[in-house]
Coordinates of C-alpha atoms in Angstrom, one line a residue:
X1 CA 32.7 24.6 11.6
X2 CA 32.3 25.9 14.9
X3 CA 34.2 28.9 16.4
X4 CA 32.6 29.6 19.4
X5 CA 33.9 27.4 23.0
X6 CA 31.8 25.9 25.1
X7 CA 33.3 26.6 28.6
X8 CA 32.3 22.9 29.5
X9 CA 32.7 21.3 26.2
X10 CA 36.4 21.2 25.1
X11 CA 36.4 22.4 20.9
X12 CA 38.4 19.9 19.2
X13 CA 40.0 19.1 15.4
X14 CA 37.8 16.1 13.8
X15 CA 40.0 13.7 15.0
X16 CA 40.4 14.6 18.3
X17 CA 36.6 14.7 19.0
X18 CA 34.6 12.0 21.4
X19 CA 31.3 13.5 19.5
X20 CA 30.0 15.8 17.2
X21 CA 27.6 18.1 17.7
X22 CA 25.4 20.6 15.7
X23 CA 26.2 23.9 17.4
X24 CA 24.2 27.2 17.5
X25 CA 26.4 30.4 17.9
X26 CA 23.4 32.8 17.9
X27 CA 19.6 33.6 17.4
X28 CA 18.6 33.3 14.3
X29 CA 22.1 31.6 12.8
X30 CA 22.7 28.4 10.8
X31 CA 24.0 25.3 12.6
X32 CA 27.9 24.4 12.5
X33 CA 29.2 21.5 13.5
X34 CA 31.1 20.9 17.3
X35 CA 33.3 18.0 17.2
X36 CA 34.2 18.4 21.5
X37 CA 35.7 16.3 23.7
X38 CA 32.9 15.5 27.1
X39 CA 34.0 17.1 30.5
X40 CA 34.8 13.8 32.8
X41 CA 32.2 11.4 33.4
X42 CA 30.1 12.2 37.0
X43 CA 29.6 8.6 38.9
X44 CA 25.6 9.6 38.1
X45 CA 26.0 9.7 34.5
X46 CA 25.6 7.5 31.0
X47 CA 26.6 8.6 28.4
X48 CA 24.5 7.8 25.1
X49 CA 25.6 6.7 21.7
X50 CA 22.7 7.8 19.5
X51 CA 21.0 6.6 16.9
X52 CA 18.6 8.4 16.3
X53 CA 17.4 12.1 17.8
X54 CA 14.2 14.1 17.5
X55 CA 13.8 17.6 16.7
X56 CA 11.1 20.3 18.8
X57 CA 10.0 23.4 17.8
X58 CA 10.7 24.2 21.4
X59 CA 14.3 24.2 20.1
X60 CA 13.6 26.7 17.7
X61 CA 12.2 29.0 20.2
X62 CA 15.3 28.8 22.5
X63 CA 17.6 28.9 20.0
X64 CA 15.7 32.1 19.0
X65 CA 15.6 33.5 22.6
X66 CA 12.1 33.6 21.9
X67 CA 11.1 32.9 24.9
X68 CA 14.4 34.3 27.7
X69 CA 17.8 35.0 27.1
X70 CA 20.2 32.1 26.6
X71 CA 23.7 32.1 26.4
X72 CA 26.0 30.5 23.1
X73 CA 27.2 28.0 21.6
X74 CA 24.2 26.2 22.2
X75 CA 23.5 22.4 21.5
X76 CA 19.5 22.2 22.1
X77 CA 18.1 18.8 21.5
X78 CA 15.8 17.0 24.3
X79 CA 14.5 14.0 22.1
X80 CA 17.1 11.5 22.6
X81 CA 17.7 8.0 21.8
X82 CA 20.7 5.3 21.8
X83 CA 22.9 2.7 23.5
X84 CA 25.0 3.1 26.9
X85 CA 28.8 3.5 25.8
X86 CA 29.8 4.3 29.8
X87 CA 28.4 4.9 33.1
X88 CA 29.3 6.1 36.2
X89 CA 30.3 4.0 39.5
X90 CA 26.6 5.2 40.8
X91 CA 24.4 3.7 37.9
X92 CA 22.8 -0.1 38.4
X93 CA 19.9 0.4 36.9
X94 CA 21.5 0.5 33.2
X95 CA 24.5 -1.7 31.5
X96 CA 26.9 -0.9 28.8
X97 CA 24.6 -1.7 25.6
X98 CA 21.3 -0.7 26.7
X99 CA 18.7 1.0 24.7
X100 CA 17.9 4.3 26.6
X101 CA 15.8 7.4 25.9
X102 CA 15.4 10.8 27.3
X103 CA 13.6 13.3 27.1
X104 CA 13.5 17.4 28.4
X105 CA 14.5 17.2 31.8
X106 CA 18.2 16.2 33.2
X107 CA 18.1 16.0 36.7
X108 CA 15.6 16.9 39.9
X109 CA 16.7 16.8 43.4
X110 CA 14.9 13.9 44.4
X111 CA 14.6 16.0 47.8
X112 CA 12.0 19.0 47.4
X113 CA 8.5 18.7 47.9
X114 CA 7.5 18.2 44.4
X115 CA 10.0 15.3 44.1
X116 CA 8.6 14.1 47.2
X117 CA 4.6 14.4 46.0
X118 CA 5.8 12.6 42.5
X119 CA 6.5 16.1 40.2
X120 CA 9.9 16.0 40.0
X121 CA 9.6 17.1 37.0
X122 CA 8.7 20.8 38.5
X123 CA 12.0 20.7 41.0
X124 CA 13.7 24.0 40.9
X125 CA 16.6 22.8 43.7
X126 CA 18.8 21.9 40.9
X127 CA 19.4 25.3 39.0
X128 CA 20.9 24.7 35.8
X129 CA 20.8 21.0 35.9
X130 CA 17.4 20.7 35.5
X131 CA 16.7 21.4 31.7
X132 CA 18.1 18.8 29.0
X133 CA 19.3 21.6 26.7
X134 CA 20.0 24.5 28.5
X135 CA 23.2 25.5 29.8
X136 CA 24.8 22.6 28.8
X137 CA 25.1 20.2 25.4
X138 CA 21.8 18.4 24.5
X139 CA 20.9 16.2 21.9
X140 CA 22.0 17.4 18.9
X141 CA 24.9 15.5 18.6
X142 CA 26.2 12.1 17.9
X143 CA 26.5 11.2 21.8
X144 CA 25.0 12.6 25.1
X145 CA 25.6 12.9 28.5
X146 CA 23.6 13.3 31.4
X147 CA 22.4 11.7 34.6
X148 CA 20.9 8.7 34.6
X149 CA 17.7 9.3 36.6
X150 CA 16.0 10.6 33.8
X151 CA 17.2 8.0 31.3
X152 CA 14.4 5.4 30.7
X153 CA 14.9 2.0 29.1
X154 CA 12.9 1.7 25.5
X155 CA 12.0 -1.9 24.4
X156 CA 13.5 -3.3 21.5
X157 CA 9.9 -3.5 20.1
X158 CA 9.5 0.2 19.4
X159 CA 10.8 1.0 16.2
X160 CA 13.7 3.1 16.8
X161 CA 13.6 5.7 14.5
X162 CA 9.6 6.3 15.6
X163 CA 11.1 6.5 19.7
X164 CA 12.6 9.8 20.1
X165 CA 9.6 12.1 19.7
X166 CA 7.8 9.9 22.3
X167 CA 10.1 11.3 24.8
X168 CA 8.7 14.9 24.2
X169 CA 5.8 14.9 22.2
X170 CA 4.5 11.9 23.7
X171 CA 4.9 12.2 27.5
X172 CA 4.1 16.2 26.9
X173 CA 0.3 15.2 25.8
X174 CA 0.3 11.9 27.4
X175 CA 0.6 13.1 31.2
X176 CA -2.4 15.8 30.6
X177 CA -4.4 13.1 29.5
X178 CA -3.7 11.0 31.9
X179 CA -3.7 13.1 34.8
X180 CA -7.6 14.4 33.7
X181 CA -8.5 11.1 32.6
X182 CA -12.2 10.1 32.8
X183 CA -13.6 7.4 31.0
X184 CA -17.1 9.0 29.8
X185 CA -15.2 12.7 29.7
X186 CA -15.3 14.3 26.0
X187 CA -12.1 15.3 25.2
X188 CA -11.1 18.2 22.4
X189 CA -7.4 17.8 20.8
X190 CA -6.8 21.2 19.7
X191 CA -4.4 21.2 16.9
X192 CA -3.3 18.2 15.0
X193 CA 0.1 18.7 14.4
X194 CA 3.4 17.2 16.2
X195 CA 1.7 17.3 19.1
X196 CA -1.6 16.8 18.6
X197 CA -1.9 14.1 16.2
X198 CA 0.1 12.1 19.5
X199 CA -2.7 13.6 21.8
X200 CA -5.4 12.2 19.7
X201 CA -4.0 8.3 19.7
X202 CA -3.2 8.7 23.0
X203 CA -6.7 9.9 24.3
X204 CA -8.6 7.1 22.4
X205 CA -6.4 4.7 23.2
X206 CA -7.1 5.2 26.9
X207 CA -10.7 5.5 25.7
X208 CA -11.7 8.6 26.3
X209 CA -14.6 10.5 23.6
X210 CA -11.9 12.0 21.6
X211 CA -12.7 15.0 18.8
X212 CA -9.9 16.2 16.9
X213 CA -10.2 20.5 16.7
X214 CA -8.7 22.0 13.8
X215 CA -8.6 25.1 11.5
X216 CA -7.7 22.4 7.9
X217 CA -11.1 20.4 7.3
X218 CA -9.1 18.2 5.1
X219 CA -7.5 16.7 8.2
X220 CA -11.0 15.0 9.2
X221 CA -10.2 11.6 7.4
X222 CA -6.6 11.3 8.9
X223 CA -7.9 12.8 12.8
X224 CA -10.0 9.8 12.3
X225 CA -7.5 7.3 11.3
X226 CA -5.7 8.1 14.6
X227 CA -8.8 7.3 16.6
X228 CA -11.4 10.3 16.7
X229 CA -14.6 10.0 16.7
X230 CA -15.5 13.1 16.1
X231 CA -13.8 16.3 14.1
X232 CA -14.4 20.3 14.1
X233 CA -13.2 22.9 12.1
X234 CA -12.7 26.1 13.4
X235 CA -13.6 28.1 10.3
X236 CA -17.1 26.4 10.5
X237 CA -18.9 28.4 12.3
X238 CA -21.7 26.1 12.5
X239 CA -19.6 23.0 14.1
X240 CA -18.4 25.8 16.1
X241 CA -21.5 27.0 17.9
X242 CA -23.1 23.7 17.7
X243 CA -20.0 22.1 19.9
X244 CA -20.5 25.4 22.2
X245 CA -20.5 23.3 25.9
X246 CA -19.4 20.2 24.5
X247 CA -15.9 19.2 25.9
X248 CA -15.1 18.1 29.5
X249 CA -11.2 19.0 28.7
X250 CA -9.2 20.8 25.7
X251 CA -5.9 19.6 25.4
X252 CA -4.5 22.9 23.9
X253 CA -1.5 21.5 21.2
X254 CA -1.4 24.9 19.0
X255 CA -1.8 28.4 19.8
X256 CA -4.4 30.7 19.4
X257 CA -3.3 33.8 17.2
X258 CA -6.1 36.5 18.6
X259 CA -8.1 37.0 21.6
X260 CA -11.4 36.3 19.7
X261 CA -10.0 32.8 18.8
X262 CA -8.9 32.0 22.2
X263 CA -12.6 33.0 23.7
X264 CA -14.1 31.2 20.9
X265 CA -12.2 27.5 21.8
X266 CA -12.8 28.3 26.0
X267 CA -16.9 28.5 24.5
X268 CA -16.2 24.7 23.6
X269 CA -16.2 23.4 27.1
X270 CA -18.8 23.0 29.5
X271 CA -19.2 24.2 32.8
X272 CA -16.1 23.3 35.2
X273 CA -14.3 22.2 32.3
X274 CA -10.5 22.4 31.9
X275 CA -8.5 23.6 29.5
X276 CA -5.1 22.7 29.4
X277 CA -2.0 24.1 27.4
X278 CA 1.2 22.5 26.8
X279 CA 1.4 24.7 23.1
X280 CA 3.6 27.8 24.0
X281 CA 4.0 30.5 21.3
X282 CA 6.8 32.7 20.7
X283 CA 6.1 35.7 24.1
X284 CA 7.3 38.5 21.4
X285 CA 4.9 36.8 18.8
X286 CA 1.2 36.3 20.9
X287 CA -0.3 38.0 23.6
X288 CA -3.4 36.6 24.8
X289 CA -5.8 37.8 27.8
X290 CA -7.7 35.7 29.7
X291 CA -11.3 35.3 29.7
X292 CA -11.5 36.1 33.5
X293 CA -15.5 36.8 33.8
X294 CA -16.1 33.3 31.9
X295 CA -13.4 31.6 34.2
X296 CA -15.5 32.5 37.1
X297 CA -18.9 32.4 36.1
X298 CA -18.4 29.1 34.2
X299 CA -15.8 27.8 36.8
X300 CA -13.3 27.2 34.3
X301 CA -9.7 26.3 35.0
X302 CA -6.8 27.0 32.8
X303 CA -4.4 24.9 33.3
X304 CA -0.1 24.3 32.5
X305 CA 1.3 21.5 32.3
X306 CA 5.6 20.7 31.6
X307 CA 6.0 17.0 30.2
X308 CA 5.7 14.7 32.8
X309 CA 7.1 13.2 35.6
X310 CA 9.5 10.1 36.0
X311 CA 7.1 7.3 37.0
X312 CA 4.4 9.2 34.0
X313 CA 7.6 8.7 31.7
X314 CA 7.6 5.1 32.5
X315 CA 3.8 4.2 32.0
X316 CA 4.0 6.5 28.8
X317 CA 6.6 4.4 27.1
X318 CA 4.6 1.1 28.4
X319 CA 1.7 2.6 27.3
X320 CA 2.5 3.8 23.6
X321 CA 4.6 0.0 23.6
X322 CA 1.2 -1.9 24.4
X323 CA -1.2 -0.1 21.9
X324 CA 1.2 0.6 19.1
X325 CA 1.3 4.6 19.4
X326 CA 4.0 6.0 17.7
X327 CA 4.7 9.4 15.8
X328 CA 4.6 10.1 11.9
X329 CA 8.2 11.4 11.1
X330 CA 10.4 12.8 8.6
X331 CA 13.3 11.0 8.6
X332 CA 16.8 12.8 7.5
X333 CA 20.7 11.8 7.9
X334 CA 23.1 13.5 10.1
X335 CA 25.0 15.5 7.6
X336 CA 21.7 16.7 6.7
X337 CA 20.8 18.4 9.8
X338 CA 20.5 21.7 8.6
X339 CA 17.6 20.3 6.5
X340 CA 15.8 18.6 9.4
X341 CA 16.2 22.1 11.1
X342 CA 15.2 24.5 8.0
X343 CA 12.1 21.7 7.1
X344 CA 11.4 22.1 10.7
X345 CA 11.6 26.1 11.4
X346 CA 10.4 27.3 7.9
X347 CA 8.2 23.9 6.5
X348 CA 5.6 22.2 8.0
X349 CA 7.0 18.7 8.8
X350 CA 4.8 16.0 9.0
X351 CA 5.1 15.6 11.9
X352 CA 7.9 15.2 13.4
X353 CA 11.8 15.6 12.4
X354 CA 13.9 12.4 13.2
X355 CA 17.7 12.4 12.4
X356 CA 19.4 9.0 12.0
X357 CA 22.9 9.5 13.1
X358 CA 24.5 5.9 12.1
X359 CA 28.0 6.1 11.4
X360 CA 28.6 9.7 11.9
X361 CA 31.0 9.4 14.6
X362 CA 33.3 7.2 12.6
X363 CA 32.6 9.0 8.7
X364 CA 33.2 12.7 10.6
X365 CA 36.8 12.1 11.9
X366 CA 37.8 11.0 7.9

């Protein structure tokens, strides 16, 4: 059980609790379990009855401070999924009942000029608002609660235990894609992992030349299954040099571990090609340099890219809806948390966690 406070997020006996959370009271620490009391509803806000949440190795990495400093307890969580229990005087968009997801970011300002040119997902007027798990509670935990601009609604047609990484994983490699779309461009799916093997559906679906890039050859047959066309592995160095100018855009889902490997995937595109990352490693883990006399001779462009914005949310979850996209998950029960976690941090999932929470709430106060 928990015994570090929240300052916003009242620690309660079993009974007393409104939810349940699984609570991080250091780097590096096992998970306890929260049971809290919400602070009062803001006229903004839903909050979420879940029944299902996702897991992220981005979690890891804060819980870890592997990235900045964080402060604890810490609930991180940003794959979320569940019904509308309440809702503040402000919200019309949603009713009590509805199926809702969300996804990394809380709140943007609505205000800024990147809310204003559509990448309110990029606001920084909000300060700790902005990010779904940090400062406050996020979605590891039998209900959330949040604003409800950044709630989406999911169709009942989506299976829900497949949903929650979509709001992550999906819209993280779906907006790239997207965003550099071309319908002739060849595109390379670096990695084929939680994120990648998302990138690759996506990319053919919106029928681009997709080639799955990976160091494990025997991931040719399933790359394939999820719609490339074509497949490289990076210990081949004959595939390697024969792909040499190849790609229009990498879609960078994994990290590279040395410098030589990081020049050897930029030698993949072609001229004025783009390489784009949404992978981040562990900063105390990998340091890469950048290959800065091939970025301006070959006029290439690295580029960053955070999720996505609202209306890119929207059209992802249409999108993955229409053609049938959905993640391959490991499925695990609330109480078994921990395992989700440990399976996540120490195993190699495939490919993404998903807890079902189902009667937790009720079974935890007992």
């Amino acid at each position: 059980m928990a015994t570090k406070e929240h300052s916003l997020y009242k620690l309660v006996s079993k009974d007393q609790a409104e939810a349940f959370a699984w609570s991080f009271e250091g780097p590096n620490t096992e998970a306890v379990l929260y049971p809290f009391q919400f602070p009062p509803l803001r006229p903004d806000e839903v909050r979420i009855q879940q029944t299902y949440f996702g897991l992220c190795y981005t979690d890891c990495h804060l819980v870890n401070q592997d990235w900045f400093p964080i402060s604890y307890p810490s609930v991180p969580g940003h794959e979320i999924l569940g019904h509308i229990v309440q809702k503040g005087d402000q919200v019309t968009q949603f009713q009590i009942g509805d199926l809702v997801g969300a996804g990394f970011i809380r709140d943007s300002c609505g205000k800024c000029k990147q809310c204003i040119l559509g990448n309110d997902q990029l606001c920084g007027q909000v300060g700790n608002e902005h990010l779904i798990p940090i400062p406050k509670f996020g979605g590891f935990a039998t209900h959330v609660q949040l604003p409800a601009k950044w709630t989406f609604p999911i169709p009942n047609t989506i299976p829900q235990h497949l949903a929650p990484p979509l709001l992550c994983a999906g819209i993280t490699v779906y907006a790239p894609l997207k965003r550099h779309f071309g319908a002739n461009k060849n595109v390379g799916i670096l990695g084929i992992g939680g994120l990648g093997h998302l990138a690759i559906k996506f990319s053919a679906a919106l029928g681009m030349r997709t080639t799955a890039i990976s160091t494990s050859a025997d991931k040719e047959e399933e790359a394939r299954s999820y719609g490339a066309t074509d497949f490289i592995c990076t210990k081949n160095q004959e595939q390697m040099v024969k792909s040499q100018g190849k790609f229009d855009m990498i879609l960078s889902c994994a990290s590279a571990n040395t410098v030589d490997e990081f020049i050897a995937y930029t030698n993949l595109l072609k001229n004025g090609g783009d390489f784009v990352m949404v992978g981040i490693p562990a900063l105390t883990k990998v340091e890469l340099q950048l290959p800065f006399f091939a970025m301006v001779v070959r006029q290439i462009s690295f580029v960053g890219s955070l999720v996505g914005s609202r209306q890119e949310n929207y059209e992802m979850i249409e999108f993955a809806n229409k053609h049938k996209i959905y993640p391959t998950c490991e499925q695990f029960e609330f109480e078994n948390f921990k395992g989700a976690y440990d399976k996540l941090l120490n195993g190699r999932p495939k490919y993404r966690c998903v807890v079902k929470v189902g009667n937790a709430p009720e079974t935890l106060k007992q």
